[in-house]
mmCIF file of C-alpha atoms in Angstrom:
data_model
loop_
_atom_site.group_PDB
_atom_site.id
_atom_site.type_symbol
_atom_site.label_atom_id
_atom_site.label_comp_id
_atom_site.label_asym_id
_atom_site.label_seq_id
_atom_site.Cartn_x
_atom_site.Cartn_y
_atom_site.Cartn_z
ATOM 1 C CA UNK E 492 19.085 -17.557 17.455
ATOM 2 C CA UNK E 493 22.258 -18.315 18.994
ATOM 3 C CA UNK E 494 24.661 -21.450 18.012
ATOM 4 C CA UNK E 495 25.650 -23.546 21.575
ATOM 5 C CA UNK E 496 29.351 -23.674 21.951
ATOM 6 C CA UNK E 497 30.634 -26.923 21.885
ATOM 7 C CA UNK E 498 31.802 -26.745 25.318
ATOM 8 C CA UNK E 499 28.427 -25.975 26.727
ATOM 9 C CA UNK E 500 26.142 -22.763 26.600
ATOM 10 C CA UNK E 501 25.905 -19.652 24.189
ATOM 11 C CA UNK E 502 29.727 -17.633 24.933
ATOM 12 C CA UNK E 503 32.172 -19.044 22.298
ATOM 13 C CA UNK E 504 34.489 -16.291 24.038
ATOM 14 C CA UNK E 505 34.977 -12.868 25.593
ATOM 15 C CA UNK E 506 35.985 -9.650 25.340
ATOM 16 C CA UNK E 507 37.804 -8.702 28.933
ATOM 17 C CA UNK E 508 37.259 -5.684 30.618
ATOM 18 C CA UNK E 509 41.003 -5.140 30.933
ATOM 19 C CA UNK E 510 41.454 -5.951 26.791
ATOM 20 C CA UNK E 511 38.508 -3.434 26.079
ATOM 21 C CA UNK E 512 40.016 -0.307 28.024
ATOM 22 C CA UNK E 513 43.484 -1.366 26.230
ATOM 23 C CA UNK E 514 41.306 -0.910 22.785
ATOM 24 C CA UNK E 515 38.816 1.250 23.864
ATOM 25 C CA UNK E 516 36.252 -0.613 23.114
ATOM 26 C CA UNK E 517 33.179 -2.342 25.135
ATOM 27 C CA UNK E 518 33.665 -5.780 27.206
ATOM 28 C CA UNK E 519 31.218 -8.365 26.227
ATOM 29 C CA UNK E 520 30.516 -11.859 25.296
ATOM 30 C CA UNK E 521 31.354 -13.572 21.940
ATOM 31 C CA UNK E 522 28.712 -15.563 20.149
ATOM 32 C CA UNK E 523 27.803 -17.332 16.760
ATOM 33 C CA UNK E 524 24.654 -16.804 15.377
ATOM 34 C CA UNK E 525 22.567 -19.345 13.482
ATOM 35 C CA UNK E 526 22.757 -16.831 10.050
ATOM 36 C CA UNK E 527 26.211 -15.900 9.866
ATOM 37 C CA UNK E 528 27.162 -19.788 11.094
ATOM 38 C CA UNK E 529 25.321 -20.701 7.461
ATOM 39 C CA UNK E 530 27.598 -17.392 5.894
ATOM 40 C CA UNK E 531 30.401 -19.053 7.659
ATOM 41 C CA UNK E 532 30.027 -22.884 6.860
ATOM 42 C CA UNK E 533 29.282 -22.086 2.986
ATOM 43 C CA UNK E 534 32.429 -19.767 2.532
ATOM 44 C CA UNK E 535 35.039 -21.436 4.949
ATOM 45 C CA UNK E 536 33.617 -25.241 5.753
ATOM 46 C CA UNK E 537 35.597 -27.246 3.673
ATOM 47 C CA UNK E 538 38.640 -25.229 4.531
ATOM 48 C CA UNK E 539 38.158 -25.193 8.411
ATOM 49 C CA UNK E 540 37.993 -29.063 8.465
ATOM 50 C CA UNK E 541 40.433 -29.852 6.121
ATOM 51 C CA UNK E 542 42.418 -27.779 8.922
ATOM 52 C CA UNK E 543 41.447 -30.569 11.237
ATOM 53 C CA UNK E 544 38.400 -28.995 12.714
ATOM 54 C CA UNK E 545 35.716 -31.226 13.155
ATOM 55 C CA UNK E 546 33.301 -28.411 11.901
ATOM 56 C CA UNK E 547 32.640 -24.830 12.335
ATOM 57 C CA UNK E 548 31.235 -24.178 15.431
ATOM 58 C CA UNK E 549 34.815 -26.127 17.133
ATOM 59 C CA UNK E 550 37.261 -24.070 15.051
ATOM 60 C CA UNK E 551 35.083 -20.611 16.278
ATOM 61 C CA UNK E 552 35.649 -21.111 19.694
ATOM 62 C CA UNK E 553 39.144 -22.482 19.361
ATOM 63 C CA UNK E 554 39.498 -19.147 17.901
ATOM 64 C CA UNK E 555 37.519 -16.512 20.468
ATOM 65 C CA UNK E 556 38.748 -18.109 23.299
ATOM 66 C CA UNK E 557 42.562 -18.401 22.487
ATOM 67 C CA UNK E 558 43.185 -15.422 20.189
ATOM 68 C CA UNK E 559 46.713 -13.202 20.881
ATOM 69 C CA UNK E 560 46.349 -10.564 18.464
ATOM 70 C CA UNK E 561 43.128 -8.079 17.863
ATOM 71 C CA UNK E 562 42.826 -5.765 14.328
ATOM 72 C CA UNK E 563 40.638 -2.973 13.672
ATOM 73 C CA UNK E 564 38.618 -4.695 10.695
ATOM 74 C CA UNK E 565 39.463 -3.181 7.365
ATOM 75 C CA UNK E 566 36.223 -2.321 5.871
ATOM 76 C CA UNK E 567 35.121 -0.266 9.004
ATOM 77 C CA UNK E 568 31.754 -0.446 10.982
ATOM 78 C CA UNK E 569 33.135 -0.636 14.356
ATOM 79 C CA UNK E 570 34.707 -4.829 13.470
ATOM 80 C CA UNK E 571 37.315 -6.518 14.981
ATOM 81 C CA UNK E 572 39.755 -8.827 13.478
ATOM 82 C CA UNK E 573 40.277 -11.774 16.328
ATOM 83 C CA UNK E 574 43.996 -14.258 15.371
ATOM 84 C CA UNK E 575 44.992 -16.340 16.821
ATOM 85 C CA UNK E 576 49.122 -16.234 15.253
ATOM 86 C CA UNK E 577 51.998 -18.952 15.824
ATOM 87 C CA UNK E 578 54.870 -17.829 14.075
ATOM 88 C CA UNK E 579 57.546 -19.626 12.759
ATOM 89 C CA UNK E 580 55.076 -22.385 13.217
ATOM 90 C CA UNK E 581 54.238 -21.764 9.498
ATOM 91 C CA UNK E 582 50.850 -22.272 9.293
ATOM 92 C CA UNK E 583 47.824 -20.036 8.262
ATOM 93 C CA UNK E 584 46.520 -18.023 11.460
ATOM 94 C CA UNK E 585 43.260 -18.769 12.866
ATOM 95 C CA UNK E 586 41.028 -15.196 12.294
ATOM 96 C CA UNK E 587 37.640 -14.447 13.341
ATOM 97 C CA UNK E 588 35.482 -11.063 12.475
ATOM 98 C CA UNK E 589 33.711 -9.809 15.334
ATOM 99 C CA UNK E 590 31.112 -6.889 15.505
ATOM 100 C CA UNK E 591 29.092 -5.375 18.545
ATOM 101 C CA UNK E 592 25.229 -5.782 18.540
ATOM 102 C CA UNK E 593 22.389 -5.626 20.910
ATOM 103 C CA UNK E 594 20.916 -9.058 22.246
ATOM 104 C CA UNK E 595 17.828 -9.058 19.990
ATOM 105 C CA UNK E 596 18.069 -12.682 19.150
ATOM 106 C CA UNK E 597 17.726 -14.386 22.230
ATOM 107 C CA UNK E 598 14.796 -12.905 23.435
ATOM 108 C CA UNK E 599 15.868 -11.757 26.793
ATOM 109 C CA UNK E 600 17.393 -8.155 25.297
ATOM 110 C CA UNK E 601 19.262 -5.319 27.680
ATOM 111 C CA UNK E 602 23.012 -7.595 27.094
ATOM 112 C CA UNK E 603 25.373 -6.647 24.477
ATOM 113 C CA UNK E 604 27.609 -9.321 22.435
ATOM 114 C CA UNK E 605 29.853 -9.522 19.983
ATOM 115 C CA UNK E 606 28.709 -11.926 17.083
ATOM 116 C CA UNK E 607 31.005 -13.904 14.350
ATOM 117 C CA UNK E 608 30.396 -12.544 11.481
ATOM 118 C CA UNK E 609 33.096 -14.485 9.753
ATOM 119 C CA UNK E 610 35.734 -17.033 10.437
ATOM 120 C CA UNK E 611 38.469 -18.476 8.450
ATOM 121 C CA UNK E 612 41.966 -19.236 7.999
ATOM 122 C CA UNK E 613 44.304 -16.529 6.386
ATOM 123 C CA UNK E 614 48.146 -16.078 5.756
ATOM 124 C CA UNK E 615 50.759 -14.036 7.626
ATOM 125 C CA UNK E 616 51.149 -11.711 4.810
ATOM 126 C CA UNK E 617 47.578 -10.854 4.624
ATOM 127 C CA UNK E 618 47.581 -8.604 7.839
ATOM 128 C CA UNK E 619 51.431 -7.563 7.654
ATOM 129 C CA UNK E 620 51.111 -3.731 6.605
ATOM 130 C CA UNK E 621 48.676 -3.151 9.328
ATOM 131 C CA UNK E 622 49.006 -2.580 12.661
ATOM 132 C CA UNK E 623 47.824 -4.457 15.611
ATOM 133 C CA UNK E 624 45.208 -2.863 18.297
ATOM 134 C CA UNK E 625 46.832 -5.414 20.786
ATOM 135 C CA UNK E 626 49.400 -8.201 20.484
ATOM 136 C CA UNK E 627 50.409 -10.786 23.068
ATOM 137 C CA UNK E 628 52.502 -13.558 23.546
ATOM 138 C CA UNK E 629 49.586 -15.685 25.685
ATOM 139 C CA UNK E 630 45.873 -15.412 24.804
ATOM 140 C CA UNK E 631 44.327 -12.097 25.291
ATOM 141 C CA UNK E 632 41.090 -13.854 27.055
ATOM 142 C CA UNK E 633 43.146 -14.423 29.943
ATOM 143 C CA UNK E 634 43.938 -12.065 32.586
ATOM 144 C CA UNK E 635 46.297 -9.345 31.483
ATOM 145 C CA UNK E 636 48.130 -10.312 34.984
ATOM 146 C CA UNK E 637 49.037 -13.397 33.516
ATOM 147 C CA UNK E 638 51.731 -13.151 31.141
ATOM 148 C CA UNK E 639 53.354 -10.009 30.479
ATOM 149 C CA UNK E 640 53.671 -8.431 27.345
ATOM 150 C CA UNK E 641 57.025 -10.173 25.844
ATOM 151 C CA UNK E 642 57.532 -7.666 22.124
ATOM 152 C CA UNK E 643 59.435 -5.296 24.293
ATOM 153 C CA UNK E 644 61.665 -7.476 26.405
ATOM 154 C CA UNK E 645 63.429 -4.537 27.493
ATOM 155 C CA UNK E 646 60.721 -2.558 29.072
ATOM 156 C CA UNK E 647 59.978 -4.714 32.020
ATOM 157 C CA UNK E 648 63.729 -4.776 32.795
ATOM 158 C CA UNK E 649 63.966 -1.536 33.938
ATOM 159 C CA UNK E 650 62.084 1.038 36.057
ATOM 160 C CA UNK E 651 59.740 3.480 34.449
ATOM 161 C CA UNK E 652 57.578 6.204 36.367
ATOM 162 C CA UNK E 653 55.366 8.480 35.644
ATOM 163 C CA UNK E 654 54.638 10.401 38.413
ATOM 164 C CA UNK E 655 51.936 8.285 40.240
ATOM 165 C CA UNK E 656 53.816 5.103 41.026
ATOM 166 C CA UNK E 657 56.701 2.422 39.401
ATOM 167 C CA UNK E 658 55.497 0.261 36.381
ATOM 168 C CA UNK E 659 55.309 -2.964 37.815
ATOM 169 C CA UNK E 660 54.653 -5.159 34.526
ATOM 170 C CA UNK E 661 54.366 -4.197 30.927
ATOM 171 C CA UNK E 662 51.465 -5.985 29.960
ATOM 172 C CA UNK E 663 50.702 -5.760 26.197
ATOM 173 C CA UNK E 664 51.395 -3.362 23.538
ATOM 174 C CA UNK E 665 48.383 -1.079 21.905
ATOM 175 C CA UNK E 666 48.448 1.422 18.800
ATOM 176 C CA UNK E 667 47.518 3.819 21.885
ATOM 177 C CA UNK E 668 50.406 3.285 24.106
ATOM 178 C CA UNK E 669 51.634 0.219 26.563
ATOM 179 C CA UNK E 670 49.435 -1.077 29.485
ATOM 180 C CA UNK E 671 51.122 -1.386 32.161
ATOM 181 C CA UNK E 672 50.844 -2.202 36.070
ATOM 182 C CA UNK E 673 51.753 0.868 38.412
ATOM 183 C CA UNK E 674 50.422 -0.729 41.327
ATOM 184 C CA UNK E 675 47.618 -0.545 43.822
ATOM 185 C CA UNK E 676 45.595 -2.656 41.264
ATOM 186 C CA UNK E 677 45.637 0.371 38.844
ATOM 187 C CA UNK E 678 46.340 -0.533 35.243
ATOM 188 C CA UNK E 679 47.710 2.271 33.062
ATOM 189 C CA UNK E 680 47.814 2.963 29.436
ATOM 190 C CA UNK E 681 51.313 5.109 28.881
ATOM 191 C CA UNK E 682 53.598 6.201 26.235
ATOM 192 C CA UNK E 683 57.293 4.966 26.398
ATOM 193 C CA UNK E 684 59.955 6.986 25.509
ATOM 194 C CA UNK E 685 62.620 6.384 23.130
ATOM 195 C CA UNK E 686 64.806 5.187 25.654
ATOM 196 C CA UNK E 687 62.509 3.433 27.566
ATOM 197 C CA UNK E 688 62.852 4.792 30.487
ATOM 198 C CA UNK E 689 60.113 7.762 31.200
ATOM 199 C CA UNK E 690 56.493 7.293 31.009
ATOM 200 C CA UNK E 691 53.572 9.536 30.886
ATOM 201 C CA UNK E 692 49.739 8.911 30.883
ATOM 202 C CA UNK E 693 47.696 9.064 27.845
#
């Protein structure tokens, strides 16, 4: 069965449809279920309050619903790594371990979620050798029209086409290219080139 969110029903977060394209993965919901909330509060409990967290089920959302940077989990099986990073603020990032999985634990079925597997706190260094699916400055749940993308400050500073319109924002950065606006409410994943300046669909 599913763990409520402390602010009220089942979604401790979500996937965006906008995020998901970026990735290529599917949109959905993220929960907590009762079983990996046990897995959860016997392997990270005392660490997640001693953070200040109240208990588990508080430090999971705080992490779904404000997370900046998304990982392709390291032991495979389709996972995501969820952090939530401040740096320079140095302390540990907030992480959360996300997998996709039919709704057979509610009992209404047909609706796709992604359920915590994990959650914990973990050091910069941990993730530093790998590389990010997508990174933001602002939390990924929101909008991708409402903060641009600020690791290439460059990029939105000058005007890039690629045949089918002008990049109007530069949204977030991807290990498959940059998402961009190009107008027309059409969101665009493109590759940059060296200088910048050209783009071209992927």
């Amino acid at each position: 069965m599913f763990v409520e969110c402390p602010g009220g029903g089942f979604d401790f977060g979500y996937l965006p449809d906008e995020t998901a394209k970026a990735i290529r993965r599917q949109a959905g919901p993220i929960r907590l279920l009762e079983s990996d909330l046990r897995h959860i509060e016997e392997r990270h409990g005392d660490q997640i309050r001693h953070a200040g967290y109240e208990d588990v089920p508080s430090f999971v959302q705080s992490v779904c619903a404000g997370f900046n940077t998304i990982y392709r989990g390291k032991h495979g099986g389709g996972a995501l790594v969820l952090i939530v990073r401040d740096p320079g603020s140095g302390r540990p990032n907030k992480t959360a371990i996300i997998k996709l999985q039919p709704d057979t634990d509610s009992g209404k079925g047909g609706a796709d979620f992604y359920a915590v597997k994990t959650a914990m706190l973990t050091e910069e260094r941990y993730y530093r050798k790998e590389i990010p699916l997508l990174q933001r400055d602002a939390p990924i749940t929101r909008s991708l029209e409402g903060t641009p993308f600020r690791a290439r400050p460059e990029a939105d500073d000058k005007i890039l086409e690629d045949g089918a319109g002008v990049v109007k924002s530069v949204y977030a950065s991807t290990t498959f290219g940059t998402v961009v606006d190009v107008g027309g409410g059409r969101i665009a994943v493109v590759s940059v080139r060296v200088d910048g300046v050209a783009v071209r669909r992927c």
